[in-house]
Amino acid sequence: MSDTAIQVQGLSKLYQIGASRTYKTVRESMMSMLSSPFRSVGRVLGSANTPDPSTQLWALKDVSFDVARGEVVGIIGRNGAGKSTLLKVLSRITEPTTGLIKINGRVGSLLEVGTGFHPELTGRENIYLNGAILGMKRWEITRKFDEIVAFSEIEKFIDTPVKRYSSGMYTRLAFAVAANLEPEILVVDEVLAVGDAQFQKKCLGKMKDVARGGRTVLFVSHNMRAVEQLCTSIVQLDRGQVKQCSANVHEIITRYLVGGAESEQNASWTNPGGEYKSEFFTPSRFYITDATGAVAAPVQRNNAELWLNVEGNVATFDRGLNIGYAVINEDGQHVYWSYMCDTQESDWPQLQAGRVSLRTRLPSRLLNEGNYRIELIATLYHRMWLMEPGVKAPNISLQIQGGLTDSPQWEGRHGVLTPIFKWELGRSVG
């Protein structure tokens, strides 16, 4: 048996998009042909032989890579990079324009909610239908049936037509079928984002079990933490082409994240057209500076000396006006909030009307490696939000890459926060 599960050579996929069409009646078309037959024939032949480049999109262009049997490969890239198209081609849902694909083994795919399900059939019937599509015998499906139902946690609704399922129920059953019917190759797209956090954790655990069982997994996700935990190698796509392909998962993810942050250059924000405006406070600029006072690069190390700056205009004095910021990680978790003042009323900042310029030091040696969004907070203390984090607030990005040293002890340190505390050595008692 070959040690290669998937072999892709020169794969390309072309789509025709945005081609404008003018629809005519049969009578109008016949009259046009009769009035100027040669011009019409030439127009038809010309359009057939000379496609308009403006209506062409190469979703994939000359993609080549191999996947070994039992390997877990992460497919990463920005929206529109070609990830989903690649998985659809590998799953035989879409035919390639050019190129060669060799697949050794049965492929189970979970590309979007309800893929392969018949809406009029019940959950039970769809399990057997999907198994049959995979080429399994009825007794094989029956042997795995109870395990599938238990994993999906929808036993109560297993004999209900799936057209009545919620998206979450669809996802649970679809993943349970794809993972438990034992395909040699499991293909999973970003569909897990539909499920709740507990179910996502359960699915990732199942994929780890699948990989340990010697089966091959292709995994598309924007959750780099999940990719790094699960995958043994990575293929990065960029505009339909392979940009990086390596077994050094951490290095590729770091390059990918750093490249995105540097290209966006969003460690500084200015108010576009006065969009964020209130009768109390309107920010004009929100940015990070380094120790020299210059606008900081969006990629920093854990121990960098950084300052967070806020500039704006206080239109109306209100003694409860308070300004701060929130730090949110790439999983959407609020790491911490910080206000100008968070104590008793007599200590509130009492910002006067007019231009204001504020700054505060961002704690060094605090954040672990990762991507963070820093959002501006403005509130009338204990009364109302002017700018609420996670809802609609000016924001900038900061990526922490490495930290105190380049020693192995730093790499892979767990937790969102990695503060350095001072310890005292005392005498032992007894």
GROMACS .gro file of C-alpha atoms in nm:
model
  430
    1MET     CA    1   0.000   0.000   0.000
    2SER     CA    2   0.128   0.348  -0.090
    3ASP     CA    3   0.242   0.574   0.194
    4THR     CA    4   0.095   0.873   0.008
    5ALA     CA    5  -0.272   0.945   0.081
    6ILE     CA    6  -0.313   1.249  -0.146
    7GLN     CA    7  -0.099   1.368  -0.435
    8VAL     CA    8  -0.178   1.701  -0.602
    9GLN     CA    9   0.011   1.812  -0.913
   10GLY     CA   10  -0.040   2.140  -1.101
   11LEU     CA   11  -0.401   2.178  -0.981
   12SER     CA   12  -0.588   2.481  -1.115
   13LYS     CA   13  -0.952   2.587  -1.102
   14LEU     CA   14  -1.096   2.863  -1.321
   15TYR     CA   15  -1.429   3.032  -1.261
   16GLN     CA   16  -1.612   3.268  -1.496
   17ILE     CA   17  -1.753   3.559  -1.299
   18GLY     CA   18  -1.923   3.891  -1.360
   19ALA     CA   19  -1.995   3.826  -1.726
   20SER     CA   20  -2.271   4.066  -1.827
   21ARG     CA   21  -2.550   3.915  -2.031
   22THR     CA   22  -2.826   4.079  -2.233
   23TYR     CA   23  -3.128   3.852  -2.272
   24LYS     CA   24  -3.337   3.873  -2.587
   25THR     CA   25  -3.654   3.705  -2.704
   26VAL     CA   26  -3.630   3.439  -2.976
   27ARG     CA   27  -3.785   3.682  -3.224
   28GLU     CA   28  -3.529   3.955  -3.142
   29SER     CA   29  -3.239   3.709  -3.176
   30MET     CA   30  -3.365   3.581  -3.514
   31MET     CA   31  -3.414   3.934  -3.650
   32SER     CA   32  -3.061   4.028  -3.537
   33MET     CA   33  -2.913   3.724  -3.711
   34LEU     CA   34  -3.106   3.791  -4.034
   35SER     CA   35  -3.020   4.159  -4.047
   36SER     CA   36  -2.644   4.111  -4.002
   37PRO     CA   37  -2.558   3.738  -4.020
   38PHE     CA   38  -2.184   3.765  -4.065
   39ARG     CA   39  -2.139   4.012  -3.781
   40SER     CA   40  -2.347   3.794  -3.549
   41VAL     CA   41  -2.159   3.477  -3.637
   42GLY     CA   42  -1.826   3.656  -3.594
   43ARG     CA   43  -1.934   3.790  -3.256
   44VAL     CA   44  -2.032   3.440  -3.140
   45LEU     CA   45  -1.711   3.279  -3.269
   46GLY     CA   46  -1.497   3.560  -3.130
   47SER     CA   47  -1.651   3.541  -2.784
   48ALA     CA   48  -1.606   3.164  -2.781
   49ASN     CA   49  -1.238   3.179  -2.877
   50THR     CA   50  -1.139   3.491  -2.683
   51PRO     CA   51  -1.274   3.481  -2.329
   52ASP     CA   52  -1.286   3.812  -2.144
   53PRO     CA   53  -1.005   3.811  -1.881
   54SER     CA   54  -1.209   4.045  -1.661
   55THR     CA   55  -1.467   3.769  -1.607
   56GLN     CA   56  -1.211   3.503  -1.514
   57LEU     CA   57  -1.103   3.409  -1.162
   58TRP     CA   58  -0.833   3.153  -1.092
   59ALA     CA   59  -0.946   3.022  -0.753
   60LEU     CA   60  -0.651   2.779  -0.766
   61LYS     CA   61  -0.339   2.817  -0.981
   62ASP     CA   62  -0.076   2.543  -1.023
   63VAL     CA   63  -0.114   2.398  -0.672
   64SER     CA   64   0.111   2.100  -0.592
   65PHE     CA   65   0.173   1.911  -0.267
   66ASP     CA   66   0.170   1.559  -0.121
   67VAL     CA   67   0.002   1.434   0.196
   68ALA     CA   68   0.141   1.123   0.364
   69ARG     CA   69  -0.089   0.859   0.508
   70GLY     CA   70  -0.177   0.939   0.870
   71GLU     CA   71  -0.069   1.304   0.838
   72VAL     CA   72  -0.279   1.593   0.973
   73VAL     CA   73  -0.244   1.888   0.735
   74GLY     CA   74  -0.369   2.238   0.810
   75ILE     CA   75  -0.480   2.449   0.513
   76ILE     CA   76  -0.450   2.816   0.608
   77GLY     CA   77  -0.484   3.148   0.428
   78ARG     CA   78  -0.695   3.460   0.421
   79ASN     CA   79  -1.054   3.471   0.292
   80GLY     CA   80  -1.051   3.413  -0.083
   81ALA     CA   81  -0.717   3.231  -0.079
   82GLY     CA   82  -0.873   2.916  -0.232
   83LYS     CA   83  -0.896   2.691   0.076
   84SER     CA   84  -1.259   2.587   0.038
   85THR     CA   85  -1.222   2.544  -0.337
   86LEU     CA   86  -0.927   2.311  -0.280
   87LEU     CA   87  -1.127   2.095  -0.039
   88LYS     CA   88  -1.424   2.082  -0.276
   89VAL     CA   89  -1.198   1.963  -0.557
   90LEU     CA   90  -1.035   1.701  -0.334
   91SER     CA   91  -1.381   1.587  -0.221
   92ARG     CA   92  -1.491   1.551  -0.587
   93ILE     CA   93  -1.765   1.812  -0.545
   94THR     CA   94  -1.601   2.043  -0.801
   95GLU     CA   95  -1.397   1.934  -1.102
   96PRO     CA   96  -1.055   2.096  -1.157
   97THR     CA   97  -0.982   2.294  -1.471
   98THR     CA   98  -0.634   2.145  -1.505
   99GLY     CA   99  -0.404   1.930  -1.296
  100LEU     CA  100  -0.381   1.582  -1.149
  101ILE     CA  101  -0.514   1.446  -0.818
  102LYS     CA  102  -0.445   1.099  -0.681
  103ILE     CA  103  -0.634   0.990  -0.368
  104ASN     CA  104  -0.572   0.659  -0.196
  105GLY     CA  105  -0.868   0.583   0.029
  106ARG     CA  106  -1.227   0.679   0.105
  107VAL     CA  107  -1.286   1.049   0.166
  108GLY     CA  108  -1.529   1.175   0.430
  109SER     CA  109  -1.602   1.547   0.395
  110LEU     CA  110  -1.752   1.808   0.624
  111LEU     CA  111  -1.743   2.125   0.418
  112GLU     CA  112  -2.058   2.309   0.518
  113VAL     CA  113  -2.361   2.250   0.734
  114GLY     CA  114  -2.581   1.975   0.592
  115THR     CA  115  -2.351   1.874   0.306
  116GLY     CA  116  -2.471   1.537   0.176
  117PHE     CA  117  -2.790   1.537   0.384
  118HIS     CA  118  -3.134   1.495   0.226
  119PRO     CA  119  -3.367   1.740   0.403
  120GLU     CA  120  -3.673   1.516   0.379
  121LEU     CA  121  -3.497   1.216   0.538
  122THR     CA  122  -3.458   1.170   0.912
  123GLY     CA  123  -3.127   1.182   1.093
  124ARG     CA  124  -3.126   0.801   1.110
  125GLU     CA  125  -3.189   0.766   0.736
  126ASN     CA  126  -2.921   1.024   0.652
  127ILE     CA  127  -2.663   0.832   0.857
  128TYR     CA  128  -2.725   0.523   0.643
  129LEU     CA  129  -2.733   0.733   0.325
  130ASN     CA  130  -2.393   0.891   0.402
  131GLY     CA  131  -2.247   0.553   0.488
  132ALA     CA  132  -2.367   0.411   0.158
  133ILE     CA  133  -2.211   0.706  -0.028
  134LEU     CA  134  -1.881   0.620   0.143
  135GLY     CA  135  -1.915   0.264   0.013
  136MET     CA  136  -1.985   0.104   0.351
  137LYS     CA  137  -2.199  -0.204   0.402
  138ARG     CA  138  -2.520  -0.172   0.601
  139TRP     CA  139  -2.385  -0.386   0.885
  140GLU     CA  140  -2.078  -0.159   0.910
  141ILE     CA  141  -2.301   0.147   0.948
  142THR     CA  142  -2.519  -0.031   1.204
  143ARG     CA  143  -2.210  -0.118   1.407
  144LYS     CA  144  -2.117   0.252   1.430
  145PHE     CA  145  -2.473   0.388   1.457
  146ASP     CA  146  -2.498   0.416   1.837
  147GLU     CA  147  -2.154   0.582   1.854
  148ILE     CA  148  -2.259   0.840   1.595
  149VAL     CA  149  -2.582   0.924   1.777
  150ALA     CA  150  -2.406   0.947   2.114
  151PHE     CA  151  -2.142   1.184   1.974
  152SER     CA  152  -2.400   1.410   1.805
  153GLU     CA  153  -2.609   1.434   2.126
  154ILE     CA  154  -2.936   1.452   1.928
  155GLU     CA  155  -3.077   1.108   2.013
  156LYS     CA  156  -3.416   1.261   2.091
  157PHE     CA  157  -3.445   1.396   1.734
  158ILE     CA  158  -3.277   1.114   1.539
  159ASP     CA  159  -3.609   1.016   1.372
  160THR     CA  160  -3.702   1.375   1.286
  161PRO     CA  161  -3.650   1.502   0.926
  162VAL     CA  162  -3.327   1.701   0.921
  163LYS     CA  163  -3.498   1.995   0.749
  164ARG     CA  164  -3.632   2.074   1.097
  165TYR     CA  165  -3.286   2.071   1.258
  166SER     CA  166  -3.114   2.387   1.376
  167SER     CA  167  -2.771   2.469   1.230
  168GLY     CA  168  -2.610   2.343   1.550
  169MET     CA  169  -2.792   2.006   1.526
  170TYR     CA  170  -2.693   1.980   1.160
  171THR     CA  171  -2.331   2.041   1.253
  172ARG     CA  172  -2.329   1.787   1.534
  173LEU     CA  173  -2.477   1.511   1.323
  174ALA     CA  174  -2.271   1.593   1.013
  175PHE     CA  175  -1.944   1.584   1.205
  176ALA     CA  176  -2.043   1.268   1.393
  177VAL     CA  177  -2.116   1.093   1.063
  178ALA     CA  178  -1.800   1.217   0.890
  179ALA     CA  179  -1.568   1.129   1.180
  180ASN     CA  180  -1.720   0.800   1.296
  181LEU     CA  181  -1.787   0.621   0.967
  182GLU     CA  182  -1.412   0.562   0.944
  183PRO     CA  183  -1.309   0.719   0.613
  184GLU     CA  184  -0.937   0.685   0.542
  185ILE     CA  185  -0.925   1.059   0.469
  186LEU     CA  186  -1.124   1.317   0.669
  187VAL     CA  187  -1.170   1.662   0.515
  188VAL     CA  188  -1.299   1.934   0.750
  189ASP     CA  189  -1.365   2.297   0.657
  190GLU     CA  190  -1.432   2.595   0.887
  191VAL     CA  191  -1.781   2.458   0.951
  192LEU     CA  192  -1.685   2.389   1.315
  193ALA     CA  193  -1.713   2.765   1.377
  194VAL     CA  194  -2.091   2.713   1.378
  195GLY     CA  195  -2.082   2.497   1.691
  196ASP     CA  196  -2.047   2.613   2.050
  197ALA     CA  197  -1.713   2.615   2.229
  198GLN     CA  198  -1.772   2.286   2.407
  199PHE     CA  199  -1.866   2.109   2.084
  200GLN     CA  200  -1.563   2.254   1.900
  201LYS     CA  201  -1.338   2.117   2.173
  202LYS     CA  202  -1.507   1.780   2.143
  203CYS     CA  203  -1.460   1.779   1.763
  204LEU     CA  204  -1.092   1.870   1.788
  205GLY     CA  205  -1.044   1.587   2.034
  206LYS     CA  206  -1.214   1.348   1.794
  207MET     CA  207  -0.989   1.460   1.507
  208LYS     CA  208  -0.686   1.394   1.725
  209ASP     CA  209  -0.819   1.043   1.786
  210VAL     CA  210  -0.875   0.998   1.413
  211ALA     CA  211  -0.517   1.107   1.341
  212ARG     CA  212  -0.375   0.878   1.611
  213GLY     CA  213  -0.565   0.595   1.445
  214GLY     CA  214  -0.353   0.638   1.134
  215ARG     CA  215  -0.610   0.817   0.919
  216THR     CA  216  -0.538   1.131   0.721
  217VAL     CA  217  -0.697   1.468   0.807
  218LEU     CA  218  -0.715   1.791   0.604
  219PHE     CA  219  -0.823   2.075   0.830
  220VAL     CA  220  -0.916   2.430   0.724
  221SER     CA  221  -0.951   2.686   1.002
  222HIS     CA  222  -0.880   3.049   1.090
  223ASN     CA  223  -0.819   2.942   1.450
  224MET     CA  224  -0.440   2.924   1.450
  225ARG     CA  225  -0.431   2.785   1.802
  226ALA     CA  226  -0.639   2.483   1.693
  227VAL     CA  227  -0.427   2.439   1.380
  228GLU     CA  228  -0.106   2.441   1.581
  229GLN     CA  229  -0.240   2.192   1.835
  230LEU     CA  230  -0.378   1.950   1.577
  231CYS     CA  231  -0.165   1.964   1.263
  232THR     CA  232   0.168   1.801   1.180
  233SER     CA  233   0.225   2.013   0.869
  234ILE     CA  234   0.074   2.316   0.697
  235VAL     CA  235  -0.006   2.433   0.345
  236GLN     CA  236  -0.058   2.809   0.321
  237LEU     CA  237  -0.253   2.938   0.022
  238ASP     CA  238  -0.240   3.294  -0.106
  239ARG     CA  239  -0.456   3.402  -0.400
  240GLY     CA  240  -0.496   3.046  -0.518
  241GLN     CA  241  -0.128   2.952  -0.501
  242VAL     CA  242   0.086   2.766  -0.248
  243LYS     CA  243   0.287   3.025  -0.055
  244GLN     CA  244   0.438   2.798   0.211
  245CYS     CA  245   0.434   2.424   0.270
  246SER     CA  246   0.625   2.274   0.561
  247ALA     CA  247   0.616   2.047   0.863
  248ASN     CA  248   0.741   2.336   1.079
  249VAL     CA  249   0.392   2.432   1.196
  250HIS     CA  250   0.488   2.698   1.450
  251GLU     CA  251   0.721   2.879   1.211
  252ILE     CA  252   0.468   2.896   0.928
  253ILE     CA  253   0.188   3.017   1.156
  254THR     CA  254   0.417   3.285   1.299
  255ARG     CA  255   0.513   3.406   0.950
  256TYR     CA  256   0.150   3.403   0.843
  257LEU     CA  257   0.033   3.605   1.142
  258VAL     CA  258   0.326   3.849   1.130
  259GLY     CA  259   0.277   3.904   0.759
  260GLY     CA  260  -0.091   3.983   0.812
  261ALA     CA  261  -0.024   4.227   1.092
  262GLU     CA  262   0.254   4.405   0.905
  263SER     CA  263   0.046   4.436   0.589
  264GLU     CA  264  -0.247   4.591   0.773
  265GLN     CA  265  -0.030   4.843   0.964
  266ASN     CA  266  -0.305   4.894   1.218
  267ALA     CA  267  -0.118   4.985   1.535
  268SER     CA  268  -0.259   5.333   1.474
  269TRP     CA  269  -0.619   5.445   1.418
  270THR     CA  270  -0.761   5.779   1.313
  271ASN     CA  271  -1.130   5.869   1.314
  272PRO     CA  272  -1.257   5.827   0.956
  273GLY     CA  273  -1.488   6.117   0.881
  274GLY     CA  274  -1.584   6.163   1.245
  275GLU     CA  275  -1.767   5.827   1.247
  276TYR     CA  276  -1.717   5.778   1.621
  277LYS     CA  277  -1.878   6.084   1.772
  278SER     CA  278  -2.085   6.161   2.079
  279GLU     CA  279  -2.206   6.473   2.254
  280PHE     CA  280  -1.950   6.408   2.529
  281PHE     CA  281  -1.634   6.270   2.365
  282THR     CA  282  -1.507   6.221   2.010
  283PRO     CA  283  -1.174   6.040   1.960
  284SER     CA  284  -0.950   6.160   1.679
  285ARG     CA  285  -0.655   5.922   1.718
  286PHE     CA  286  -0.580   5.596   1.899
  287TYR     CA  287  -0.232   5.447   1.866
  288ILE     CA  288   0.066   5.271   2.025
  289THR     CA  289   0.411   5.425   2.056
  290ASP     CA  290   0.741   5.265   2.148
  291ALA     CA  291   1.011   5.383   2.390
  292THR     CA  292   1.133   5.644   2.137
  293GLY     CA  293   0.789   5.802   2.104
  294ALA     CA  294   0.744   5.679   1.743
  295VAL     CA  295   0.433   5.491   1.631
  296ALA     CA  296   0.508   5.127   1.713
  297ALA     CA  297   0.513   4.841   1.464
  298PRO     CA  298   0.211   4.611   1.503
  299VAL     CA  299   0.439   4.317   1.591
  300GLN     CA  300   0.620   4.340   1.924
  301ARG     CA  301   0.793   4.121   2.178
  302ASN     CA  302   0.651   4.051   2.520
  303ASN     CA  303   0.907   4.267   2.702
  304ALA     CA  304   0.878   4.576   2.477
  305GLU     CA  305   0.819   4.915   2.639
  306LEU     CA  306   0.498   5.042   2.483
  307TRP     CA  307   0.257   5.329   2.543
  308LEU     CA  308  -0.112   5.350   2.449
  309ASN     CA  309  -0.219   5.697   2.334
  310VAL     CA  310  -0.563   5.856   2.299
  311GLU     CA  311  -0.633   6.195   2.142
  312GLY     CA  312  -0.974   6.355   2.103
  313ASN     CA  313  -1.217   6.627   2.195
  314VAL     CA  314  -1.437   6.657   2.503
  315ALA     CA  315  -1.743   6.845   2.376
  316THR     CA  316  -1.941   6.868   2.699
  317PHE     CA  317  -1.811   6.838   3.052
  318ASP     CA  318  -1.951   6.549   3.252
  319ARG     CA  319  -1.778   6.452   3.574
  320GLY     CA  320  -1.848   6.082   3.503
  321LEU     CA  321  -1.668   6.072   3.164
  322ASN     CA  322  -1.411   5.793   3.180
  323ILE     CA  323  -1.181   5.660   2.907
  324GLY     CA  324  -0.994   5.332   2.889
  325TYR     CA  325  -0.920   5.031   2.672
  326ALA     CA  326  -0.993   4.658   2.647
  327VAL     CA  327  -0.755   4.385   2.529
  328ILE     CA  328  -0.923   4.099   2.340
  329ASN     CA  329  -0.742   3.789   2.214
  330GLU     CA  330  -0.791   3.610   1.881
  331ASP     CA  331  -1.053   3.378   2.034
  332GLY     CA  332  -1.270   3.677   2.130
  333GLN     CA  333  -1.189   3.654   2.502
  334HIS     CA  334  -1.155   3.978   2.699
  335VAL     CA  335  -0.808   3.950   2.853
  336TYR     CA  336  -0.845   4.263   3.067
  337TRP     CA  337  -0.992   4.614   3.078
  338SER     CA  338  -0.826   4.930   3.204
  339TYR     CA  339  -0.987   5.270   3.281
  340MET     CA  340  -0.840   5.607   3.372
  341CYS     CA  341  -1.003   5.554   3.708
  342ASP     CA  342  -1.195   5.266   3.861
  343THR     CA  343  -1.229   5.372   4.223
  344GLN     CA  344  -1.457   5.593   4.429
  345GLU     CA  345  -1.648   5.881   4.271
  346SER     CA  346  -1.427   6.153   4.419
  347ASP     CA  347  -1.131   6.017   4.218
  348TRP     CA  348  -1.300   6.024   3.878
  349PRO     CA  349  -1.086   6.205   3.618
  350GLN     CA  350  -1.325   6.500   3.548
  351LEU     CA  351  -1.208   6.570   3.193
  352GLN     CA  352  -1.272   6.933   3.099
  353ALA     CA  353  -1.418   7.044   2.764
  354GLY     CA  354  -1.164   7.086   2.486
  355ARG     CA  355  -0.881   6.888   2.331
  356VAL     CA  356  -0.737   6.605   2.538
  357SER     CA  357  -0.429   6.391   2.498
  358LEU     CA  358  -0.397   6.084   2.721
  359ARG     CA  359  -0.149   5.801   2.746
  360THR     CA  360  -0.084   5.498   2.960
  361ARG     CA  361   0.189   5.237   2.968
  362LEU     CA  362   0.097   4.894   2.833
  363PRO     CA  363   0.223   4.638   3.084
  364SER     CA  364   0.531   4.457   2.956
  365ARG     CA  365   0.604   4.092   3.030
  366LEU     CA  366   0.230   4.027   3.057
  367LEU     CA  367   0.076   3.900   2.731
  368ASN     CA  368   0.168   3.562   2.589
  369GLU     CA  369   0.241   3.507   2.221
  370GLY     CA  370  -0.064   3.570   2.002
  371ASN     CA  371  -0.276   3.830   1.828
  372TYR     CA  372  -0.466   4.089   2.027
  373ARG     CA  373  -0.724   4.355   1.946
  374ILE     CA  374  -0.712   4.667   2.163
  375GLU     CA  375  -1.042   4.856   2.171
  376LEU     CA  376  -1.106   5.207   2.298
  377ILE     CA  377  -1.356   5.243   2.583
  378ALA     CA  378  -1.553   5.556   2.663
  379THR     CA  379  -1.826   5.563   2.923
  380LEU     CA  380  -2.022   5.787   3.156
  381TYR     CA  381  -1.925   5.606   3.471
  382HIS     CA  382  -2.195   5.364   3.595
  383ARG     CA  383  -2.450   5.521   3.360
  384MET     CA  384  -2.402   5.452   2.990
  385TRP     CA  385  -2.155   5.337   2.725
  386LEU     CA  386  -2.028   5.584   2.469
  387MET     CA  387  -1.798   5.325   2.310
  388GLU     CA  388  -1.853   4.969   2.422
  389PRO     CA  389  -1.588   4.703   2.365
  390GLY     CA  390  -1.697   4.413   2.149
  391VAL     CA  391  -1.991   4.613   2.009
  392LYS     CA  392  -1.864   4.910   1.812
  393ALA     CA  393  -1.540   5.068   1.918
  394PRO     CA  394  -1.222   5.203   1.755
  395ASN     CA  395  -0.959   4.932   1.763
  396ILE     CA  396  -0.596   4.864   1.680
  397SER     CA  397  -0.401   4.539   1.664
  398LEU     CA  398  -0.096   4.412   1.847
  399GLN     CA  399   0.082   4.085   1.792
  400ILE     CA  400   0.314   3.944   2.056
  401GLN     CA  401   0.582   3.728   1.903
  402GLY     CA  402   0.821   3.582   2.157
  403GLY     CA  403   0.925   3.759   2.469
  404LEU     CA  404   1.178   3.754   2.746
  405THR     CA  405   1.439   3.544   2.571
  406ASP     CA  406   1.464   3.305   2.281
  407SER     CA  407   1.518   3.011   2.516
  408PRO     CA  408   1.309   2.693   2.478
  409GLN     CA  409   1.150   2.766   2.816
  410TRP     CA  410   0.960   3.058   2.663
  411GLU     CA  411   0.832   2.874   2.355
  412GLY     CA  412   0.495   2.710   2.408
  413ARG     CA  413   0.432   2.861   2.750
  414HIS     CA  414   0.066   2.808   2.836
  415GLY     CA  415  -0.194   3.070   2.918
  416VAL     CA  416  -0.308   3.404   2.780
  417LEU     CA  417  -0.105   3.596   3.040
  418THR     CA  418   0.255   3.521   3.134
  419PRO     CA  419   0.339   3.780   3.400
  420ILE     CA  420   0.678   3.791   3.568
  421PHE     CA  421   0.627   3.819   3.943
  422LYS     CA  422   0.882   3.901   4.209
  423TRP     CA  423   0.949   3.622   4.456
  424GLU     CA  424   1.105   3.650   4.796
  425LEU     CA  425   1.330   3.387   4.948
  426GLY     CA  426   1.250   3.330   5.313
  427ARG     CA  427   1.375   3.102   5.581
  428SER     CA  428   1.208   2.766   5.615
  429VAL     CA  429   1.022   2.708   5.939
  430GLY     CA  430   1.084   2.402   6.156
   0.00000   0.00000   0.00000
